[in-house]
Amino acid sequence: MFKNINVGKTSLIMSLVSEEFPDEVPLRAEEITIPADVTPERVPTHIVDYSGNTHLICESTAMTDCYEINKVTSHWIPLINDRTDKDSRVPLILVGNKSDLVEHSSMETILPIMNQYQDIETCVECSAKNLKNISELFYYAQKAVLHPTGPLYCPEEKELKPSCIKALTRIFKVSDLDNDGILNDNELNFFQRTCFNTPLAPQALEDVKNVVRRNMTDGVKDNGLTLKGFLFLHTLFIQRGRHETTWTVLRRFGYDDDLELTQEYLFPMIKIPPDCTTELNHNAYLFLQSVFDKHDKDRDCALSPDEVKDLFKVFPYMPWGPDVNNTVCTNDQGWITYQGYLSQWTLTTYLDVQRSLEYLGYLGYSIIYEQESQAAAMTVTRNKRIDLQKKQTQRSVFRCNVLGARGSGKSGFLQAFLGRNLQRQRQIREDHKSFYAISTTYVYGQEKYLLLHEVIPDFDFLSEADLACDVVCLVYDVNNPRSFEYCAKVYKQYFIDSKTPCVVIAAKSDLHEVRQHYSLSPHEFCRKHKLHPKDIYTRLTTMAMYPLESLRNVLIFKRKAVFFPMKITLNECHARLRCMCACNRCTYCLCQNLLKLELLRSIKAQLRRVVFNRHMAQADLKNSTFWLRASVGATVFAVLGFAMYRALLKQR
């Protein structure tokens, strides 16, 4: 507390503590701490005569002395402003003491001072002798610190400050669950429960809207509150001295005293052990789906550029650049589809979970889903070594690093995964190029995300990030005689003794195939590992899910387009019979799973190929490996059929 001489500042402090006027007043009061449990705001308060570090200044003057009142503006306020930084000035309260010695109120003299200096939060007229407004004085002092008016409102302009308007606009858009630009009764009640833990009665809702209607024409539309009406209500709260209402709203939505989202809100603590990855859980996908539906106004299951901008209006910056359109699936117009939208969120969560937490914070996940923080949207997978030991995994996202010499076709391989032909690939600008591609594949009927990462070729140095993946894809150009040499050397140096399965891709097979300048041809190099693949992207995901089954096996593919004609092996086609209704003994479900067995489908496809392809080479028909596979498949089919027949008899 600052004071002039003999204005009663020490008496105010002593009267507050003892609740009576002291007979003897010391020259200076000692520092006093008011405990939190006796204050309305539930915060401890330290009262000192003067301190170099303070959150609030109370300027005390005597109401009986005009000279002392004038000294407030001529000496004390300029002194305080000179001693404090302009950007971090503390609130100031003007206290008029000894009101018991005057018969009239001097607020008419004090109010012009308050209007002249915007740093003055409020003026209080009190008396230490009569205990008039003593408790109120220190209540307003607490209120000025916890709920300052300065960051919210400009008294000269009589309107909200731009930073406050920006924060409240984001809060409005987050609370507008259907994105129609209006807060209807349900959304207003949700907002009320979120901020104040209690809904509004129907009549109270109508009273609020009637107040807005009386003061502005476009504040209420279709019986809902518009953004202008929402901002007007908060302006009205502040003008009537209820700025704690606005601060309660702001702090519930994560804002600090400077109207910036706090680090604790945007980046909640989440512990990620080594060899573990992060994925979005089911609730997070439901939330993101609702956000997509909220902004997909034309209901075409894709986000146009304008719809993307509208979605990210609650962000302080645009988080997605033009490279995102070349990272995920898009429609014919180049707009991000629903699947591509979820894929991009999955990619962000996998690569940078902190950024994903930040994005979810801007969208208000923890508020809308009433969670403690965005960390509730994350799933931390278990250690990969445990998955290898148990030969099963619960992960949904698998990473494939794509390596190869320059010009070998890595980028085309990534874009083909997204369903883009060469014509569309040539239209991609160099500065819009992406080194990632992510989409969904199906492994044994389960939807999984496959993340392809193009690694910049540098044989002499591959970082740990280049080697840390679930499966490796080595790409070479069949038309370049020196292309395969890079793949072979990388495999021998980095992956031949690792636990990471590998695949070799022969790209650009529509061009003339030349002899590779290497001791072994690509087929001879891969034949040592004796695997014959099927659809490449599904195979990559399968190898990532079950690395032990594919360990130290190199596959070779020839790529022209998205899908590839390939042979199928028995060790890939095993499937687990799972009951679709979770009863584990339902004959119908077992039959359905049997009909969907990849093994059965592969045998049927091979038989169909033999019957209908009259141009098949005679050597293929006599291939003993094929007939061996077909025989084993038929045997398995017969055994399963007999088992189900016996199960049916038992049920009858």
XYZ file of C-alpha atoms in Angstrom:
652
model
C 0.000 0.000 0.000
C 1.247 3.470 -0.941
C 0.158 6.490 1.051
C 0.505 10.138 1.750
C 1.383 11.053 5.327
C -1.370 10.644 7.957
C -4.090 9.454 5.613
C -4.935 6.360 7.684
C -3.300 3.587 5.658
C -1.937 1.769 8.725
C -5.294 2.162 10.458
C -6.987 0.415 7.526
C -4.699 -2.604 7.905
C -5.059 -2.737 11.684
C -8.864 -2.401 11.488
C -9.043 -5.264 8.978
C -7.048 -7.595 11.233
C -8.591 -6.714 14.617
C -12.047 -5.745 13.296
C -11.933 -2.645 15.510
C -10.321 0.780 15.344
C -6.920 0.718 17.120
C -6.269 3.153 19.965
C -2.574 3.304 19.135
C -1.423 3.134 15.542
C 2.201 2.144 14.810
C 4.245 4.092 12.297
C 4.288 1.125 9.947
C 2.325 -2.104 9.967
C 4.151 -5.372 9.747
C 3.544 -7.695 6.813
C 0.238 -9.510 7.255
C -0.979 -12.681 5.521
C -4.692 -13.370 5.199
C -5.255 -17.142 4.837
C -7.092 -18.475 1.816
C -9.966 -20.063 3.721
C -11.288 -16.694 4.947
C -11.265 -14.919 1.584
C -14.074 -15.083 -1.009
C -11.669 -16.013 -3.832
C -9.938 -18.714 -1.783
C -6.434 -17.326 -2.278
C -3.932 -16.165 0.385
C -3.302 -12.396 0.492
C -0.123 -10.666 1.691
C -0.497 -7.034 2.845
C 2.629 -4.861 3.124
C 3.276 -1.151 3.368
C 5.436 -1.248 0.254
C 7.274 -3.956 -1.666
C 9.459 -3.999 -4.725
C 7.541 -6.996 -6.125
C 3.783 -6.797 -5.912
C 0.662 -7.896 -7.761
C -1.442 -4.897 -6.701
C -0.990 -1.313 -5.493
C -3.516 0.395 -3.225
C -3.076 4.177 -3.243
C -4.533 5.590 -0.024
C -5.547 9.215 0.507
C -7.625 11.181 3.009
C -11.079 12.210 1.841
C -10.871 15.355 3.987
C -7.871 16.925 2.275
C -8.171 18.263 -1.289
C -4.391 18.724 -1.404
C -3.859 15.038 -0.682
C -6.379 14.077 -3.367
C -4.601 16.247 -5.938
C -1.264 14.720 -4.929
C -2.521 11.341 -6.110
C -2.452 12.551 -9.727
C 0.500 14.907 -9.444
C 2.886 12.632 -7.551
C 1.892 9.047 -6.738
C 0.451 7.782 -10.038
C 3.340 9.231 -12.127
C 5.800 7.760 -9.611
C 4.204 4.308 -9.830
C 4.138 4.418 -13.635
C 7.803 5.427 -13.770
C 8.815 2.560 -11.475
C 6.872 -0.166 -13.334
C 7.246 -1.574 -16.824
C 4.554 -0.422 -19.238
C 3.825 -3.954 -20.480
C 3.586 -5.452 -16.995
C 1.929 -2.776 -14.887
C 0.045 -4.027 -11.869
C -3.565 -3.046 -11.095
C -4.100 0.104 -9.040
C -6.920 0.753 -6.547
C -7.635 4.281 -5.290
C -8.746 4.222 -1.634
C -10.444 7.228 0.000
C -10.096 6.898 3.767
C -11.560 8.889 6.725
C -14.974 9.130 5.123
C -16.376 9.412 8.659
C -14.992 12.974 8.884
C -16.970 14.311 5.916
C -20.733 14.599 5.544
C -20.832 14.122 1.774
C -19.320 11.611 -0.614
C -16.231 12.695 -2.495
C -16.652 10.127 -5.274
C -17.527 12.969 -7.636
C -13.949 14.156 -7.183
C -12.427 10.679 -7.418
C -14.293 9.303 -10.468
C -12.673 11.741 -12.964
C -9.291 10.495 -11.758
C -10.367 6.896 -12.376
C -11.571 7.749 -15.871
C -8.316 9.565 -16.641
C -6.015 6.700 -15.662
C -6.934 3.300 -17.115
C -4.574 1.510 -14.705
C -6.969 2.287 -11.837
C -9.201 -0.743 -11.458
C -11.664 0.748 -8.969
C -12.181 3.386 -6.289
C -13.285 2.582 -2.726
C -14.493 5.046 -0.114
C -13.961 3.719 3.411
C -13.404 4.526 7.087
C -11.041 2.671 9.406
C -12.784 4.132 12.448
C -16.307 2.992 11.500
C -15.028 -0.163 9.705
C -16.852 1.051 6.619
C -15.963 -0.952 3.446
C -12.797 -2.358 5.037
C -13.473 -5.977 4.003
C -14.786 -4.783 0.632
C -11.539 -2.922 0.022
C -9.429 -6.051 0.265
C -12.010 -8.094 -1.624
C -11.708 -5.658 -4.530
C -7.947 -5.884 -4.172
C -8.075 -9.648 -4.662
C -10.532 -9.278 -7.482
C -8.318 -6.768 -9.274
C -5.429 -9.241 -9.236
C -7.369 -12.361 -10.167
C -9.754 -10.712 -12.618
C -8.090 -7.579 -13.998
C -10.038 -5.379 -16.366
C -7.012 -4.109 -18.278
C -6.429 -7.089 -20.610
C -10.138 -7.318 -21.449
C -11.567 -3.865 -21.879
C -10.582 -0.419 -23.120
C -12.446 2.206 -21.028
C -11.645 5.023 -23.488
C -13.196 3.178 -26.428
C -15.763 1.421 -24.225
C -15.229 -1.863 -26.044
C -13.371 -5.156 -25.723
C -9.704 -5.243 -26.616
C -8.673 -7.137 -29.812
C -6.925 -9.908 -27.885
C -10.063 -10.469 -25.820
C -12.256 -10.507 -28.940
C -9.926 -13.070 -30.538
C -10.065 -15.370 -27.494
C -13.843 -15.109 -27.106
C -14.340 -15.724 -30.840
C -12.420 -19.007 -30.567
C -14.518 -19.968 -27.527
C -17.680 -19.218 -29.490
C -16.587 -21.370 -32.459
C -15.597 -24.278 -30.205
C -18.954 -24.086 -28.429
C -20.857 -23.875 -31.734
C -21.077 -27.640 -32.096
C -22.991 -27.621 -35.404
C -21.014 -24.713 -36.934
C -24.104 -22.748 -37.939
C -22.815 -19.472 -36.477
C -25.434 -19.508 -33.693
C -25.428 -20.832 -30.139
C -28.790 -22.527 -29.717
C -30.293 -23.413 -26.340
C -28.517 -26.774 -26.146
C -25.169 -25.225 -26.993
C -25.714 -22.376 -24.518
C -26.548 -24.896 -21.801
C -23.455 -26.931 -22.686
C -21.372 -23.751 -22.480
C -22.945 -22.851 -19.124
C -22.292 -26.321 -17.664
C -18.731 -26.322 -18.952
C -17.815 -22.967 -17.423
C -20.028 -22.731 -14.330
C -21.039 -26.354 -13.618
C -24.739 -25.559 -13.764
C -27.265 -25.282 -16.622
C -29.492 -22.293 -17.240
C -33.230 -22.546 -16.685
C -35.346 -21.977 -19.831
C -36.574 -18.627 -18.504
C -33.020 -17.539 -17.715
C -32.012 -18.340 -21.299
C -34.834 -16.217 -22.618
C -33.913 -13.368 -20.278
C -30.333 -13.408 -21.576
C -31.484 -13.317 -25.197
C -33.996 -10.543 -24.422
C -31.212 -8.402 -22.968
C -29.268 -8.825 -26.185
C -32.336 -8.129 -28.342
C -32.994 -4.838 -26.549
C -29.470 -3.575 -27.152
C -28.615 -4.774 -30.684
C -30.503 -5.931 -33.756
C -28.216 -8.764 -34.925
C -27.325 -10.271 -31.557
C -30.021 -12.958 -31.729
C -30.859 -14.951 -34.855
C -33.226 -17.907 -35.203
C -33.669 -17.794 -31.426
C -29.939 -18.358 -30.962
C -27.063 -16.157 -29.849
C -24.771 -14.863 -32.616
C -21.097 -14.045 -32.216
C -21.917 -10.330 -31.927
C -24.459 -11.073 -29.205
C -21.950 -13.287 -27.402
C -19.326 -10.524 -27.414
C -21.919 -7.953 -26.320
C -22.826 -10.024 -23.254
C -19.210 -10.091 -22.104
C -18.872 -6.367 -22.723
C -21.942 -5.867 -20.559
C -20.515 -8.088 -17.807
C -17.326 -6.024 -17.686
C -19.126 -2.677 -17.766
C -21.247 -3.782 -14.816
C -18.199 -4.854 -12.805
C -18.698 -8.600 -13.332
C -15.498 -9.204 -15.251
C -14.863 -12.305 -13.124
C -17.535 -13.958 -15.293
C -15.504 -13.365 -18.434
C -12.306 -14.486 -16.732
C -13.970 -17.709 -15.573
C -14.889 -18.469 -19.179
C -11.430 -17.602 -20.490
C -9.597 -19.695 -17.917
C -11.901 -22.675 -18.434
C -10.906 -22.632 -22.094
C -7.201 -22.542 -21.265
C -6.246 -18.835 -21.303
C -3.823 -17.102 -18.951
C -3.726 -13.484 -17.721
C -2.203 -12.358 -21.032
C -5.034 -14.041 -22.982
C -2.690 -16.668 -24.379
C -3.373 -20.375 -24.148
C -1.236 -21.797 -21.353
C 1.507 -24.328 -21.950
C -0.159 -26.643 -19.431
C -3.342 -26.585 -21.500
C -1.719 -27.078 -24.907
C 0.996 -29.529 -23.862
C -0.210 -31.758 -21.022
C 2.207 -34.284 -19.610
C 2.252 -37.651 -21.354
C 4.840 -40.333 -20.660
C 6.100 -42.324 -23.642
C 8.547 -45.145 -22.780
C 11.269 -46.148 -25.268
C 10.241 -48.369 -28.221
C 6.617 -47.291 -27.797
C 4.490 -45.297 -30.213
C 1.477 -43.022 -29.845
C -1.902 -43.440 -31.515
C -5.303 -41.812 -31.254
C -7.892 -43.783 -29.313
C -11.513 -44.428 -30.229
C -12.866 -41.294 -28.522
C -10.337 -39.132 -30.322
C -11.427 -40.500 -33.703
C -15.066 -39.885 -32.783
C -14.214 -36.302 -31.873
C -12.287 -35.751 -35.109
C -15.163 -37.263 -37.049
C -17.546 -34.762 -35.435
C -15.176 -31.912 -36.331
C -15.064 -33.131 -39.945
C -18.858 -33.414 -40.173
C -19.183 -29.991 -38.576
C -17.167 -28.329 -41.361
C -18.101 -30.521 -44.344
C -20.980 -28.227 -45.243
C -21.654 -29.670 -48.716
C -21.638 -33.250 -47.358
C -19.335 -34.557 -50.119
C -17.056 -36.411 -47.641
C -14.171 -34.103 -48.545
C -12.894 -30.765 -47.259
C -12.586 -27.990 -49.826
C -9.882 -25.328 -49.274
C -12.488 -22.958 -47.798
C -13.765 -25.672 -45.466
C -10.203 -26.401 -44.326
C -9.654 -22.698 -43.575
C -12.907 -22.596 -41.630
C -11.870 -25.663 -39.613
C -8.574 -24.067 -38.595
C -9.978 -20.641 -37.686
C -9.637 -21.632 -34.032
C -5.864 -22.006 -34.589
C -3.428 -19.082 -34.359
C -1.815 -20.318 -37.583
C -2.541 -22.685 -40.483
C -1.182 -26.081 -39.380
C -1.537 -27.921 -42.709
C 0.469 -26.865 -45.720
C 0.018 -27.860 -49.388
C 2.201 -30.944 -48.816
C -0.639 -32.541 -46.826
C -2.632 -32.989 -50.049
C 0.235 -35.156 -51.327
C 0.504 -37.103 -48.076
C -3.033 -38.468 -47.794
C -5.857 -39.547 -50.074
C -7.731 -36.823 -51.953
C -10.645 -36.790 -54.379
C -10.445 -35.935 -58.086
C -10.436 -32.220 -57.227
C -7.464 -32.625 -54.922
C -9.520 -32.072 -51.768
C -8.739 -34.051 -48.629
C -11.217 -36.888 -48.164
C -12.593 -38.107 -44.868
C -10.143 -41.019 -44.901
C -7.290 -38.683 -45.769
C -8.305 -36.315 -42.961
C -8.150 -39.096 -40.347
C -4.903 -40.374 -41.873
C -3.228 -36.974 -41.464
C -4.237 -36.832 -37.804
C -2.906 -40.365 -37.364
C 0.379 -39.358 -38.999
C 0.774 -36.277 -36.800
C 0.088 -38.280 -33.645
C 2.593 -40.964 -34.647
C 5.415 -38.586 -35.614
C 4.897 -35.697 -33.157
C 2.480 -36.376 -30.315
C 3.101 -32.957 -28.737
C 1.933 -31.227 -31.897
C -1.131 -33.447 -31.988
C -1.911 -32.514 -28.369
C -1.555 -28.845 -29.290
C -3.936 -29.189 -32.257
C -6.530 -31.008 -30.168
C -6.214 -28.254 -27.572
C -7.061 -25.589 -30.138
C -10.114 -27.614 -31.180
C -11.228 -27.928 -27.556
C -11.138 -31.727 -27.206
C -10.764 -31.776 -23.414
C -13.626 -29.274 -23.026
C -16.127 -30.871 -25.392
C -15.402 -34.397 -24.161
C -15.087 -33.201 -20.540
C -11.636 -34.704 -20.063
C -8.849 -33.475 -17.834
C -6.591 -32.837 -20.839
C -5.938 -33.875 -24.437
C -3.691 -36.649 -23.136
C -6.899 -38.659 -22.644
C -7.132 -38.865 -26.453
C -3.835 -40.736 -26.751
C -2.947 -44.396 -26.557
C 0.654 -45.318 -25.836
C 1.390 -48.706 -27.360
C 3.331 -51.309 -25.474
C 7.013 -51.958 -26.078
C 7.730 -53.461 -29.480
C 9.921 -56.159 -27.933
C 6.920 -57.450 -26.005
C 4.964 -57.654 -29.265
C 7.786 -59.670 -30.791
C 7.877 -62.035 -27.822
C 4.120 -62.608 -27.844
C 3.924 -62.631 -31.662
C 0.931 -60.326 -31.626
C 0.295 -56.604 -31.444
C -2.517 -54.186 -30.671
C -0.950 -51.392 -32.709
C -2.852 -49.815 -35.584
C -0.097 -47.743 -37.224
C 2.963 -49.284 -38.868
C 5.894 -47.476 -40.401
C 7.701 -48.484 -43.578
C 10.882 -46.621 -44.513
C 11.408 -46.505 -48.274
C 15.059 -46.422 -49.364
C 16.639 -46.323 -52.787
C 19.042 -44.447 -55.011
C 18.051 -41.100 -56.473
C 15.586 -41.427 -59.326
C 14.702 -45.001 -58.457
C 10.954 -44.277 -58.148
C 10.475 -43.864 -54.403
C 8.172 -40.860 -54.731
C 6.096 -42.645 -57.358
C 5.810 -45.630 -55.037
C 4.457 -43.399 -52.263
C 1.995 -41.641 -54.548
C 0.810 -44.942 -56.042
C -0.131 -45.998 -52.518
C -2.530 -43.036 -52.490
C -4.062 -44.129 -55.810
C -2.377 -41.541 -58.032
C -1.237 -42.433 -61.537
C 1.798 -40.981 -63.282
C -0.214 -38.171 -64.844
C -1.332 -36.877 -61.453
C 2.140 -37.391 -60.007
C 3.685 -35.131 -62.666
C 1.357 -32.308 -61.607
C 2.868 -32.161 -58.099
C 4.999 -29.075 -57.597
C 8.453 -29.583 -56.139
C 7.743 -27.315 -53.159
C 4.513 -29.248 -52.463
C 6.235 -32.630 -52.407
C 5.829 -34.801 -49.322
C 8.195 -37.436 -47.994
C 5.328 -39.258 -46.296
C 2.271 -41.151 -47.482
C -0.293 -42.729 -45.184
C -3.489 -44.630 -45.812
C -5.352 -47.694 -44.605
C -4.830 -51.319 -45.531
C -6.611 -54.455 -44.377
C -4.787 -57.355 -42.740
C -6.930 -60.375 -41.947
C -10.000 -58.165 -42.057
C -8.577 -55.574 -39.654
C -8.089 -51.961 -40.740
C -4.523 -50.761 -40.168
C -2.638 -47.599 -41.101
C 0.491 -48.008 -43.206
C 2.886 -45.059 -43.083
C 5.429 -44.851 -45.902
C 8.442 -42.592 -45.351
C 10.785 -41.755 -48.207
C 14.332 -41.602 -46.840
C 16.735 -39.230 -48.590
C 19.474 -41.470 -50.055
C 22.775 -41.255 -48.213
C 24.532 -44.594 -48.098
C 27.392 -43.405 -45.889
C 25.080 -42.225 -43.131
C 21.641 -43.474 -42.166
C 20.421 -42.027 -38.878
C 18.596 -43.948 -36.183
C 15.347 -42.400 -37.437
C 16.041 -43.830 -40.903
C 16.520 -47.283 -39.405
C 13.717 -47.142 -36.807
C 10.690 -48.641 -38.508
C 8.560 -51.773 -38.697
C 9.489 -52.793 -42.233
C 12.000 -51.593 -44.859
C 11.254 -51.149 -48.547
C 14.247 -51.050 -50.925
C 13.373 -49.584 -54.326
C 15.491 -49.832 -57.502
C 14.977 -48.760 -61.112
C 14.903 -51.678 -63.579
C 16.052 -49.285 -66.326
C 19.125 -48.086 -64.402
C 21.959 -50.653 -64.278
C 23.461 -49.171 -61.105
C 20.238 -48.746 -59.144
C 20.041 -52.164 -57.483
C 23.589 -51.957 -56.171
C 22.531 -49.282 -53.687
C 19.709 -51.491 -52.337
C 21.962 -54.518 -51.973
C 24.662 -52.586 -50.125
C 22.170 -50.913 -47.795
C 20.582 -54.240 -46.996
C 23.926 -55.930 -46.275
C 25.272 -53.105 -44.151
C 22.219 -52.173 -42.109
C 19.500 -54.840 -42.244
C 20.929 -58.301 -42.901
C 21.375 -58.971 -39.180
C 18.534 -56.791 -37.907
C 15.064 -57.862 -36.829
C 13.434 -55.581 -39.383
C 11.823 -57.380 -42.363
C 12.731 -56.077 -45.803
C 11.084 -55.838 -49.224
C 12.743 -55.123 -52.583
C 10.690 -53.240 -55.182
C 11.517 -53.301 -58.895
C 10.156 -49.939 -60.021
C 9.467 -48.639 -63.534
C 8.901 -52.145 -64.875
C 7.013 -50.669 -67.845
C 10.441 -49.617 -69.177
C 13.065 -51.886 -70.680
C 14.736 -53.975 -67.993
C 18.527 -53.829 -68.119
C 21.132 -56.006 -66.460
C 22.100 -54.685 -63.049
C 25.810 -54.093 -62.398
C 25.956 -56.316 -59.365
C 27.337 -59.773 -58.681
C 23.823 -61.202 -58.269
C 20.719 -60.322 -60.196
C 17.809 -58.979 -58.120
C 15.923 -62.290 -58.539
C 18.946 -64.316 -57.451
C 19.507 -61.970 -54.538
C 15.927 -62.431 -53.341
C 15.542 -66.109 -54.218
C 17.789 -66.997 -51.298
C 14.995 -65.927 -48.980
C 12.262 -67.950 -50.703
C 9.186 -65.789 -50.299
C 6.580 -65.053 -52.955
C 4.433 -62.040 -52.147
C 0.901 -60.870 -52.774
C -0.500 -57.295 -52.880
C 2.455 -55.152 -51.918
C 0.927 -52.649 -49.490
C -1.045 -55.288 -47.588
C 2.095 -57.404 -47.515
C 4.112 -54.527 -46.065
C 1.553 -54.040 -43.302
C 1.441 -57.784 -42.600
C 5.218 -57.931 -42.326
C 5.138 -54.967 -39.942
C 2.503 -56.670 -37.767
C 4.232 -60.073 -37.755
C 7.946 -59.332 -38.198
C 9.149 -62.698 -36.863
C 7.338 -64.543 -39.630
C 9.019 -62.327 -42.213
C 12.374 -61.952 -40.493
C 15.400 -61.982 -42.742
C 13.250 -62.453 -45.803
C 13.594 -60.201 -48.809
C 10.712 -59.919 -51.261
C 10.860 -58.631 -54.813
C 7.979 -56.921 -56.621
C 7.597 -55.430 -60.050
C 5.645 -52.193 -59.991
C 3.660 -50.598 -62.780
C 0.635 -49.212 -60.986
C -0.990 -49.448 -57.578
C -1.679 -53.201 -57.553
C 0.633 -56.011 -58.591
C 0.054 -59.568 -59.883
C 1.839 -61.767 -57.364
C 1.931 -65.274 -55.990
C 0.662 -66.186 -52.549
C 2.332 -68.377 -49.963
C 0.738 -70.541 -47.314
C 2.650 -68.976 -44.455
C 1.029 -65.617 -45.301
C -2.489 -66.940 -45.644
C -3.075 -68.293 -42.147
C -6.032 -66.608 -40.498
C -7.570 -66.783 -37.061
C -11.167 -67.860 -36.885
C -12.902 -65.255 -34.781
C -16.531 -65.255 -33.781
C -18.166 -62.070 -35.049
C -20.670 -61.971 -32.191
C -18.027 -62.683 -29.492
C -19.622 -65.955 -28.379
C -16.571 -68.003 -29.550
C -18.746 -70.944 -30.563
C -21.299 -69.597 -33.029
C -21.344 -71.888 -36.090
C -22.606 -69.105 -38.343
C -19.698 -66.872 -37.444
C -17.190 -69.655 -37.950
C -18.623 -70.370 -41.375
C -18.499 -66.713 -42.311
C -14.887 -66.460 -41.242
C -14.086 -69.637 -43.136
C -15.569 -68.231 -46.333
C -13.493 -65.088 -45.822
C -10.268 -66.995 -45.224
C -7.452 -65.552 -47.279
C -6.224 -69.075 -47.898
C -9.546 -70.136 -49.415
C -9.747 -67.009 -51.528
C -6.214 -67.515 -52.811
C -6.912 -71.141 -53.801
C -10.117 -70.141 -55.560
C -8.252 -67.384 -57.394
C -5.551 -69.782 -58.531
C -8.116 -72.366 -59.680
C -10.051 -69.689 -61.543
C -6.826 -68.627 -63.177
C -6.159 -72.196 -64.336
C -9.684 -72.631 -65.724
C -10.187 -69.311 -67.463
C -6.706 -68.290 -68.534
C -6.184 -70.376 -71.673
C -2.928 -68.644 -72.433
C -1.268 -69.813 -69.239
C 2.067 -71.390 -69.833
C 2.209 -75.181 -69.559
C 5.056 -74.894 -67.084
C 2.820 -72.981 -64.676
C 0.146 -75.690 -64.840
C 2.694 -78.328 -63.978
C 4.213 -76.329 -61.194
C 4.505 -78.762 -58.311
C 4.616 -75.978 -55.739
C 1.228 -74.721 -56.837
C -0.417 -78.135 -56.658
C 1.167 -78.782 -53.284
C -0.355 -75.562 -51.968
C -3.715 -76.385 -53.480
C -3.660 -79.851 -51.907
C -2.805 -78.559 -48.478
C -5.505 -75.914 -48.793
C -8.105 -78.446 -49.783
C -7.109 -80.648 -46.845
C -7.457 -77.778 -44.398
C -10.824 -76.894 -45.904
C -12.040 -80.492 -45.520
C -10.902 -80.729 -41.888
C -12.586 -77.462 -40.969
C -15.746 -78.458 -42.803
C -15.945 -81.754 -40.934
C -15.389 -79.976 -37.610
C -18.211 -77.545 -38.303
C -20.481 -80.400 -39.410
C -19.941 -82.097 -36.040
C -20.615 -78.790 -34.248
C -23.919 -78.452 -36.096
C -24.943 -81.958 -35.079
C -24.195 -81.191 -31.428
C -26.325 -78.039 -31.525
C -29.263 -80.000 -32.929
